[in-house]
Short mmCIF file of C-alpha atoms in Angstrom, two decimals:
data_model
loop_
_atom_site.label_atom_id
_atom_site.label_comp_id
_atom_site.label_asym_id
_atom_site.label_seq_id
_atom_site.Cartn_x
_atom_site.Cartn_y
_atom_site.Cartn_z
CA UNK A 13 0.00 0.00 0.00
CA UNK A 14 0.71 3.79 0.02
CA UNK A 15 2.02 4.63 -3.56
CA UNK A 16 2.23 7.39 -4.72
CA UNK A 17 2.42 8.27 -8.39
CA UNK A 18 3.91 11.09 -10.58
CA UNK A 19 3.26 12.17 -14.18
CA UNK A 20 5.05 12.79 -16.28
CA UNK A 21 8.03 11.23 -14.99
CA UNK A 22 10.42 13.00 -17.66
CA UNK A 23 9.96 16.06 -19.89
CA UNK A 24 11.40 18.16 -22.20
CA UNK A 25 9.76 22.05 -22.98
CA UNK A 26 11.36 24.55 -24.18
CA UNK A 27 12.19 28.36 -22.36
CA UNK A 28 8.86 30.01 -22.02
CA UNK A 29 6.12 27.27 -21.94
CA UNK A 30 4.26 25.76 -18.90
CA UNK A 31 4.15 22.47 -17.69
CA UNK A 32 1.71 20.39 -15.41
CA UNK A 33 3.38 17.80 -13.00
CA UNK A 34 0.24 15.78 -11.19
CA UNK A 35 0.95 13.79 -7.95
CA UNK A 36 -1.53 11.41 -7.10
CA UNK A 37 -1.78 8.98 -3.84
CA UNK A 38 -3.17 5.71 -5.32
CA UNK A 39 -4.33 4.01 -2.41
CA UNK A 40 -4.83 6.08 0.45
CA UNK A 41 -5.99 9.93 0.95
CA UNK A 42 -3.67 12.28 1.53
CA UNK A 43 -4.87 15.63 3.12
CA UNK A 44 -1.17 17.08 2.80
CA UNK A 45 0.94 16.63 -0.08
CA UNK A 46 4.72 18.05 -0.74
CA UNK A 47 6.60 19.12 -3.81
CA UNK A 48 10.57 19.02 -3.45
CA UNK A 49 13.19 20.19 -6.38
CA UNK A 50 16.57 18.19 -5.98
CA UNK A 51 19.23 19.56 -8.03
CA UNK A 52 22.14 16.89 -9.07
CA UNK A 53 24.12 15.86 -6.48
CA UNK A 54 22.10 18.14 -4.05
CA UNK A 55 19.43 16.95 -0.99
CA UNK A 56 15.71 17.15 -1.81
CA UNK A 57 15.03 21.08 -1.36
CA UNK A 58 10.82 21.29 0.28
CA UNK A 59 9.36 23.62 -2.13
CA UNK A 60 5.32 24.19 -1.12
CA UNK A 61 3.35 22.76 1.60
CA UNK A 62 -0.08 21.82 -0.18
CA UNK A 63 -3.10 21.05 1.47
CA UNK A 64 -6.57 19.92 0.07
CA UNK A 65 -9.03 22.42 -0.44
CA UNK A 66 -7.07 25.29 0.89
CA UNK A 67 -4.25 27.70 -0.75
CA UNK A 68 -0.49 25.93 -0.49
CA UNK A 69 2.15 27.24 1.42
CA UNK A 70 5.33 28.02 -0.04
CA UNK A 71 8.85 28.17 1.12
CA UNK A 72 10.76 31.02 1.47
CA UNK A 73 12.46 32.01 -1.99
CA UNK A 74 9.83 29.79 -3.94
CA UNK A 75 8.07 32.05 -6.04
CA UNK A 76 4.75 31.16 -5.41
CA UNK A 77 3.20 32.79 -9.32
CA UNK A 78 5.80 30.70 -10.86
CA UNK A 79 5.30 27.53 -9.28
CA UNK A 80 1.35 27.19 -9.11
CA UNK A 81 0.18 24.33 -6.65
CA UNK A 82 -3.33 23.38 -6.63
CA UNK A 83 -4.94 20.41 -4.62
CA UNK A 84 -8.10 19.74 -5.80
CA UNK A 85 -8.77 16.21 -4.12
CA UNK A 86 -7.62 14.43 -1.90
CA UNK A 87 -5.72 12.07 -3.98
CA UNK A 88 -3.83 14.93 -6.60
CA UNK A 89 -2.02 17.56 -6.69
CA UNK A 90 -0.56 19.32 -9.49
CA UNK A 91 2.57 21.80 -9.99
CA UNK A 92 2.61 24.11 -12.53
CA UNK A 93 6.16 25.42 -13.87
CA UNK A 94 4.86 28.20 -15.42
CA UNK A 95 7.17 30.66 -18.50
CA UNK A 96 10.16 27.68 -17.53
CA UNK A 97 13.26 28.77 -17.61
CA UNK A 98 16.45 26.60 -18.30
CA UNK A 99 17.57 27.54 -14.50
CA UNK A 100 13.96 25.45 -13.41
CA UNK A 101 15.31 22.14 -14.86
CA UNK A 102 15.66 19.71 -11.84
CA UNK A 103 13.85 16.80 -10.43
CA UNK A 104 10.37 17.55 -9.05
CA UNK A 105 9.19 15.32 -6.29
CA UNK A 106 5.82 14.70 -4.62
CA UNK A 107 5.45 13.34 -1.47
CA UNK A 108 2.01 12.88 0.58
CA UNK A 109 1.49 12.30 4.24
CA UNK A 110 -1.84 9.83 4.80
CA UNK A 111 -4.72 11.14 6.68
CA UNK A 112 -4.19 9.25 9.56
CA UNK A 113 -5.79 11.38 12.57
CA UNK A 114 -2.32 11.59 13.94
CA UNK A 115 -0.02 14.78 13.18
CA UNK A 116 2.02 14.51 10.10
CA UNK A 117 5.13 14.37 12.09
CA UNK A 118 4.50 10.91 13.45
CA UNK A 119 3.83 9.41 10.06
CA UNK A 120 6.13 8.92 7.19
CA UNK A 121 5.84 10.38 4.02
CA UNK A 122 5.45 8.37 0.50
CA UNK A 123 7.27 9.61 -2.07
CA UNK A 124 6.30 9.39 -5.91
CA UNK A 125 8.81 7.92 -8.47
CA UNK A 126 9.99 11.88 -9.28
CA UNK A 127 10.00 14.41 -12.52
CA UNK A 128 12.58 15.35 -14.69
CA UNK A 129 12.64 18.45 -16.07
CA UNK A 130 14.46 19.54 -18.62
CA UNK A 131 13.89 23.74 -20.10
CA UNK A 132 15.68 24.17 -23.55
CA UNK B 18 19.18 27.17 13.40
CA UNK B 19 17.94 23.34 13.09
CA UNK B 20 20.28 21.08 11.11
CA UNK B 21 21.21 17.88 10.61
CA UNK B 22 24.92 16.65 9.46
CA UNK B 23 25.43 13.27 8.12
CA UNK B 24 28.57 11.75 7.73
CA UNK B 25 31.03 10.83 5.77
CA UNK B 26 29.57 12.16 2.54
CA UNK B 27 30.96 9.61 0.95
CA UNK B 28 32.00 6.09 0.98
CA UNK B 29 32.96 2.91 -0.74
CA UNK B 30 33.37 -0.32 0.35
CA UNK B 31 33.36 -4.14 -0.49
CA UNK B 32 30.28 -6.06 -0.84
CA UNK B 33 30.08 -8.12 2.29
CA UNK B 34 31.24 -5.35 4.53
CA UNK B 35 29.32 -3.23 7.33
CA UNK B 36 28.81 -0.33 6.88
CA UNK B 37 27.61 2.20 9.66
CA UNK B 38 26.29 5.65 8.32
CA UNK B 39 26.37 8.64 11.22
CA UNK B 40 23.23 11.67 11.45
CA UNK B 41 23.79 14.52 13.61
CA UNK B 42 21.19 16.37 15.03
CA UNK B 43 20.44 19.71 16.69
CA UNK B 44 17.04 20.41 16.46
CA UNK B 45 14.10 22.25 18.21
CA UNK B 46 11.13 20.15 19.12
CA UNK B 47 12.68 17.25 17.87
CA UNK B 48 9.81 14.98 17.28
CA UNK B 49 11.53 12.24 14.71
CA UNK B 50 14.47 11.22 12.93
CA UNK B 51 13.46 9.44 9.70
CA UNK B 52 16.05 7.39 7.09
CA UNK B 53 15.20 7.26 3.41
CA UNK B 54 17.66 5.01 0.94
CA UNK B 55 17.66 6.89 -2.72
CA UNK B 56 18.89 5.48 -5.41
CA UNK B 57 17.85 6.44 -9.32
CA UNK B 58 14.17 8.14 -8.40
CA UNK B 59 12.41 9.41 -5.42
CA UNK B 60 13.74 8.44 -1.65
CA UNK B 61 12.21 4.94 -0.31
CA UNK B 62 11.43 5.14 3.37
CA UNK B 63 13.52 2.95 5.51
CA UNK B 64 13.24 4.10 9.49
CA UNK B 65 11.29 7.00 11.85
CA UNK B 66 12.76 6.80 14.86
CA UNK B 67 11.18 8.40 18.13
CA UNK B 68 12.57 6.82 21.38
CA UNK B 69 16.11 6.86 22.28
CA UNK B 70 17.53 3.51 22.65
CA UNK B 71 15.51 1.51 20.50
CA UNK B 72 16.71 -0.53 17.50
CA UNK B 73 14.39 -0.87 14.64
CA UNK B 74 15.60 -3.26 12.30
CA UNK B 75 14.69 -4.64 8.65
CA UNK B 76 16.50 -7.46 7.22
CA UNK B 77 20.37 -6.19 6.92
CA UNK B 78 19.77 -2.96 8.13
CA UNK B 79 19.15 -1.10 11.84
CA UNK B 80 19.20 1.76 12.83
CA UNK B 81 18.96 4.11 16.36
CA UNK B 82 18.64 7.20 17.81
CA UNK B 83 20.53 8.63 20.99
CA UNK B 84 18.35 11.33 22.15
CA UNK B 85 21.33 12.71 24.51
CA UNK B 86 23.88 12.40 21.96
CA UNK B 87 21.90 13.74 19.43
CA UNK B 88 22.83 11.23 16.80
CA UNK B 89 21.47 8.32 15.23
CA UNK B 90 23.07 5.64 13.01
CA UNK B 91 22.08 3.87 10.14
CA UNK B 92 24.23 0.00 9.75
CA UNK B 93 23.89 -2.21 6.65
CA UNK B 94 25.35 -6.01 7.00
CA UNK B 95 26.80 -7.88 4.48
CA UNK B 96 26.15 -5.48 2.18
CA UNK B 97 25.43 -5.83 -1.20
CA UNK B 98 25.86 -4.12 -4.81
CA UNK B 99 21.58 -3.13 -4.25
CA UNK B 100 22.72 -1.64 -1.77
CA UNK B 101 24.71 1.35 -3.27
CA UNK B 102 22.53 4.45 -2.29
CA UNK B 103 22.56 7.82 -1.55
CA UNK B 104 21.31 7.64 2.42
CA UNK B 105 19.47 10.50 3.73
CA UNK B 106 17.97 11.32 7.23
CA UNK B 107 15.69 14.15 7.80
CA UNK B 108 13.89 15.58 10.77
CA UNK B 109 10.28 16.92 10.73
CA UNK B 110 10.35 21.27 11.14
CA UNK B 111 7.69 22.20 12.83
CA UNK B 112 4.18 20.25 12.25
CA UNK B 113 4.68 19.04 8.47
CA UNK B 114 8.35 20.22 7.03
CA UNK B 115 10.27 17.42 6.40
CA UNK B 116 13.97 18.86 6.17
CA UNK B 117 16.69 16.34 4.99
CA UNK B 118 20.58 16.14 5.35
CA UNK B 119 22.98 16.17 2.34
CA UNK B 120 23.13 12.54 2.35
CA UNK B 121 25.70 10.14 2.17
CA UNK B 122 26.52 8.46 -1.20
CA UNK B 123 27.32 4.96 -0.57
CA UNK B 124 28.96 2.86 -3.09
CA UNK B 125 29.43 -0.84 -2.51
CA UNK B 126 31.59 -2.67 -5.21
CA UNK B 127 31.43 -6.42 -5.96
#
């Protein structure tokens, strides 16, 4: 149990253009989901806190009208790279705590497989 | 300012060796200590670890927390070439931030 998936799991766009990563919790609901960039050789980097049904929280020096999170469900979230630039290309990962009753910090998280962007 | 420091950043061993990975902590509220193995994709989830003392184990690998020390460990046994990894350990910031440590990248060679 607890997978999470991500699509797409690699693309290519070129400078300028938008793209839609979706995270989606196949098996279990997930009232808080997370979206980490990891740049090579680098730790995984917490972008935006997003929770279902409410605005996400973003961290400090994530521009929040470039990187649009919405959570819609409990079960998906998307992130939108929006006007990429070549500096955006890294590897997007969702995460998503269950909805357990417990607080999130006694709970794992479950990670999907991971994006890869690339910005021409 | 919360942090945690794993060590060594690197290493490379022998299949069949043990291998014991270090994670130094000084947090605030320190509610958990979790261990993720990442290899190609996104990081698997391998330990949380609440209570000083206690070893939680899975096959080849255990791991512990000292809550005085402020450390925990991560050991692999008779390792093997699966088990080449970057090893992270991350602490929970507040109610939801997960915040992880630069890893260490472990090589194991046949």
């Amino acid at each position: 149990g607890a997978v999470v998936s991500q699509h797409p799991s690699r693309v290519i766009c070129k400078s300028g253009t938008s793209v839609k990563i979706e995270c989606r919790s196949l098996d279990f609901q997930a009232t808080t989901m997370f979206w980490y960039r990891q740049f090579p050789k680098q730790s995984l980097m917490l972008m935006a806190t997003s929770n279902e049904g409410s605005k996400a929280t973003y961290e400090q020096g994530v521009e929040k009208d470039k990187f649009l999170i919405n959570h819609a469900s409990l079960t998906l979230s998307t992130l939108t790279v929006t006007s990429a630039h070549p500096e955006d290309s890294s590897f997007y990962i969702c995460s998503a705590a269950m909805a357990s009753g417990f607080p999130i910090y006694y709970n794992e998280q479950f990670f999907g497989p991971g994006t890869r962007l690339t910005v021409l | 300012e919360d942090k945690v420091v794993q060590s060594p950043l690197s290493l490379v061993v022998h299949e069949g060796d043990t291998v014991t990975l270090n994670c130094s902590y000084e947090v605030t509220n320190f509610r958990s200590l979790l261990w993720y193995k990442q290899e190609k994709k996104a990081p698997t989830f391998l330990f949380m670890l609440t209570s000083s003392g206690i070893e939680k184990k899975s096959g080849r690998l255990s791991s512990i927390l000292d809550k005085k020390e402020l450390f925990s460990i991560l050991n692999i046994t008779a390792t093997q070439t699966g088990d080449s990894a970057v090893y992270l350990c991350a602490y929970y910031q507040g109610a939801q931030k997960l915040v992880f440590g630069q890893g260490t990248r472990l090589t194991i060679n046949p």
